[in-house]
Tab-separated table of C-alpha atoms in Angstrom:
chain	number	residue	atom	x	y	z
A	381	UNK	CA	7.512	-9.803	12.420
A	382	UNK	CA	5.332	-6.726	11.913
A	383	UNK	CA	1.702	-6.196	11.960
A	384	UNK	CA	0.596	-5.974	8.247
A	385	UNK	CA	-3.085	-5.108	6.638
A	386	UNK	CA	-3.898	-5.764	3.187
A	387	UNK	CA	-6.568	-4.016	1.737
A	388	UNK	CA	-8.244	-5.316	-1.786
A	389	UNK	CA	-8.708	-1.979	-4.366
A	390	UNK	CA	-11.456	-3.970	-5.817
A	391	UNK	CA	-13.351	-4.653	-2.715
A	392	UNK	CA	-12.038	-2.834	0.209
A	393	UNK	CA	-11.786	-5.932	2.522
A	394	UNK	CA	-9.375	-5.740	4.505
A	395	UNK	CA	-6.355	-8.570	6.127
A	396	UNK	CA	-4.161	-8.707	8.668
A	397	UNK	CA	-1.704	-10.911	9.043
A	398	UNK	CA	1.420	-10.612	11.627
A	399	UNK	CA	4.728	-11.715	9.432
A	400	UNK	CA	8.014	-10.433	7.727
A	401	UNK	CA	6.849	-11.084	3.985
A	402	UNK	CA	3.108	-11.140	2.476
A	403	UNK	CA	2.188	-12.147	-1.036
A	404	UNK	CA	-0.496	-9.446	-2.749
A	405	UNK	CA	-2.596	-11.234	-5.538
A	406	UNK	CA	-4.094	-7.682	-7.143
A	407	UNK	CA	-3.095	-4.335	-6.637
A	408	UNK	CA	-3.880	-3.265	-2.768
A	409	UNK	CA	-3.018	-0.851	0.049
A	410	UNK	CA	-0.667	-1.900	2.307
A	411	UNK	CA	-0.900	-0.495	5.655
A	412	UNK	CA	2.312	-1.272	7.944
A	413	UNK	CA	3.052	-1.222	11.458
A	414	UNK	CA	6.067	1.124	11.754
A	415	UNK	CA	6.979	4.536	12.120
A	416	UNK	CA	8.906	6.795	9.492
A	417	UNK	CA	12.441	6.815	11.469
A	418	UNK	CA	12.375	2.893	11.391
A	419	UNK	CA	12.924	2.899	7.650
A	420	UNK	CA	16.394	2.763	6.551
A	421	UNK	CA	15.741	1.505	2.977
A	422	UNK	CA	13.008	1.011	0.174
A	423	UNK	CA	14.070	-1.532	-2.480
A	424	UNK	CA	12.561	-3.102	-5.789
A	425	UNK	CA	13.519	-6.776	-6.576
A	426	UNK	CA	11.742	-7.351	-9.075
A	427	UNK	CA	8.071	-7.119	-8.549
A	428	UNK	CA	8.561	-7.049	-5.112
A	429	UNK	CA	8.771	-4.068	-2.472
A	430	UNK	CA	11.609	-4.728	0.734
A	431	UNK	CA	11.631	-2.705	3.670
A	432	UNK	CA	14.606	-2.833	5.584
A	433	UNK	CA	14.248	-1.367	9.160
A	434	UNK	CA	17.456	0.414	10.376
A	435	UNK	CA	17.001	-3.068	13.316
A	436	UNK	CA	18.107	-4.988	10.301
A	437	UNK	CA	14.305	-6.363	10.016
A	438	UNK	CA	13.344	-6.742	6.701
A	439	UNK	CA	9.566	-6.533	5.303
A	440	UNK	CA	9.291	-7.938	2.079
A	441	UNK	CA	6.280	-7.423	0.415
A	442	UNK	CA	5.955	-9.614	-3.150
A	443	UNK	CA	4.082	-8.693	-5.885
A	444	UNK	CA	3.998	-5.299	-4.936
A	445	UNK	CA	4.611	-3.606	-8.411
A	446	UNK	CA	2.188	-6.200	-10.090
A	447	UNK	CA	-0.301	-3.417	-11.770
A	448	UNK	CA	-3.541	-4.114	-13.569
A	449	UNK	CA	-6.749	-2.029	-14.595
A	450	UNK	CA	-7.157	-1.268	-10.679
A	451	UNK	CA	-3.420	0.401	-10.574
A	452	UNK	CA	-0.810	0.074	-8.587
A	453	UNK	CA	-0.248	-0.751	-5.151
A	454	UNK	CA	0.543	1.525	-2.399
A	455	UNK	CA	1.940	1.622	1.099
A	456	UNK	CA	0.551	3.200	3.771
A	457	UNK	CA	2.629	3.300	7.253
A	458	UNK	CA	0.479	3.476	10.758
A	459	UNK	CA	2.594	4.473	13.284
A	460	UNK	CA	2.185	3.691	17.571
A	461	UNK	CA	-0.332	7.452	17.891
A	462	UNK	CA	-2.296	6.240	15.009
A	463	UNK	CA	-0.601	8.410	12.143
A	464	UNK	CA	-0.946	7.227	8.866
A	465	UNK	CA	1.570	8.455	6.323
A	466	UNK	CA	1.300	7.303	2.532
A	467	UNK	CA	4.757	6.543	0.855
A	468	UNK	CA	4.121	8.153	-2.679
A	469	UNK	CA	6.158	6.658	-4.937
A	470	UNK	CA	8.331	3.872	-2.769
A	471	UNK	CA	11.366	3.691	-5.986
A	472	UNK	CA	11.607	7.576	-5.252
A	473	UNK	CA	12.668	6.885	-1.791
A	474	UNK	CA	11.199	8.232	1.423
A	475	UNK	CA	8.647	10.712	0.639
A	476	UNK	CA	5.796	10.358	3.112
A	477	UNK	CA	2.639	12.141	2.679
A	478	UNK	CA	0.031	12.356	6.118
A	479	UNK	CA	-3.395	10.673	5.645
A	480	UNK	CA	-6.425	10.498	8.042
A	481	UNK	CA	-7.931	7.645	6.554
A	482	UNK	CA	-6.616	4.666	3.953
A	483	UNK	CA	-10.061	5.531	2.274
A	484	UNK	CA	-8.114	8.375	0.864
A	485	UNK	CA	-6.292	5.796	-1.088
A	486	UNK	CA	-9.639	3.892	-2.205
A	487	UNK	CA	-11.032	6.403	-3.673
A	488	UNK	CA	-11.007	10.215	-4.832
A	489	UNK	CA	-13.049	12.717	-6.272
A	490	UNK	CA	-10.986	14.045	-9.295
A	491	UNK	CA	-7.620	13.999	-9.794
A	492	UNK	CA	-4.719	11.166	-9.207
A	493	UNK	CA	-1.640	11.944	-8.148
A	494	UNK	CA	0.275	9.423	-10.436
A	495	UNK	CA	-0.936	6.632	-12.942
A	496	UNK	CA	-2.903	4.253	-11.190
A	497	UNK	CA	-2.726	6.270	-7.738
A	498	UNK	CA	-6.714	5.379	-6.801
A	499	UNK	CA	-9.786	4.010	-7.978
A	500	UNK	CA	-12.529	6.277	-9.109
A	501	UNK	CA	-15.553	5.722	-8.276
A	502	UNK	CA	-16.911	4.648	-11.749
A	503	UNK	CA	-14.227	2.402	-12.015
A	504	UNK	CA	-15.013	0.555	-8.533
A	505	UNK	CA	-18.340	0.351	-9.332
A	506	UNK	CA	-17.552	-1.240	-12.931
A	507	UNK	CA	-14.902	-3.822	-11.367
A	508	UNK	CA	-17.892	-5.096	-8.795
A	509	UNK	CA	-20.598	-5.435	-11.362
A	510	UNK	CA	-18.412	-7.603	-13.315
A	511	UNK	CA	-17.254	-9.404	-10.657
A	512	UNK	CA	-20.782	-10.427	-9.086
């Protein structure tokens, strides 16, 4: 089981939970507790992301490609030093971009780097007025 943190787009809350599978009920950030040369594989089933370690561990993570008006979900891998590296586009394969902060993710100040890459400001600020 890895160490896995699930942050809402909508709210920014984030959940931790230590297991081998979590179930994502809107798009979120994923951050998980492994480093780059543990990956051996990225695969869609479905809606769902797998990450299968080169241990044989698998991560599955379900509802992963589920997208709505907040985007898509993203991945975000922390490794032991505290590196962060974003996976950009998981179906592409292993592309890993350096981050300093998952709040990179949240929210940016012009342009996306693919549909539904972040949430604008405007369009965080809508989603909580409507929601409260």
């Amino acid at each position: 089981m890895r160490l896995l943190a699930v942050v809402s787009k909508l709210t920014g809350v984030s959940t931790t939970v230590e297991s081998s599978a979590v179930t994502l009920n809107a798009p979120s950030i994923v951050k998980l507790s492994v480093a780059r040369e543990e990956i051996s594989q990225l695969t869609r089933i479905n809606q769902d992301l797998v990450v299968r370690l080169h241990s044989g561990e698998t991560i599955t993570i379900k509802n992963f490609y589920v997208t709505n008006d907040l985007g898509a979900s993203q991945l975000v891998l922390a490794e032991n030093d505290g590196t962060l590296w974003w996976v950009e586009n998981p179906q592409a394969g292993l592309h890993f971009e350096q981050i300093a902060d998952i709040n990179e993710l949240l929210v940016t100040s012009g342009a996306s780097h693919e549909a539904g890459g972040a949430v604008w400001p405007w369009v965080l600020a809508g989603a909580v007025a409507a929601g409260g």
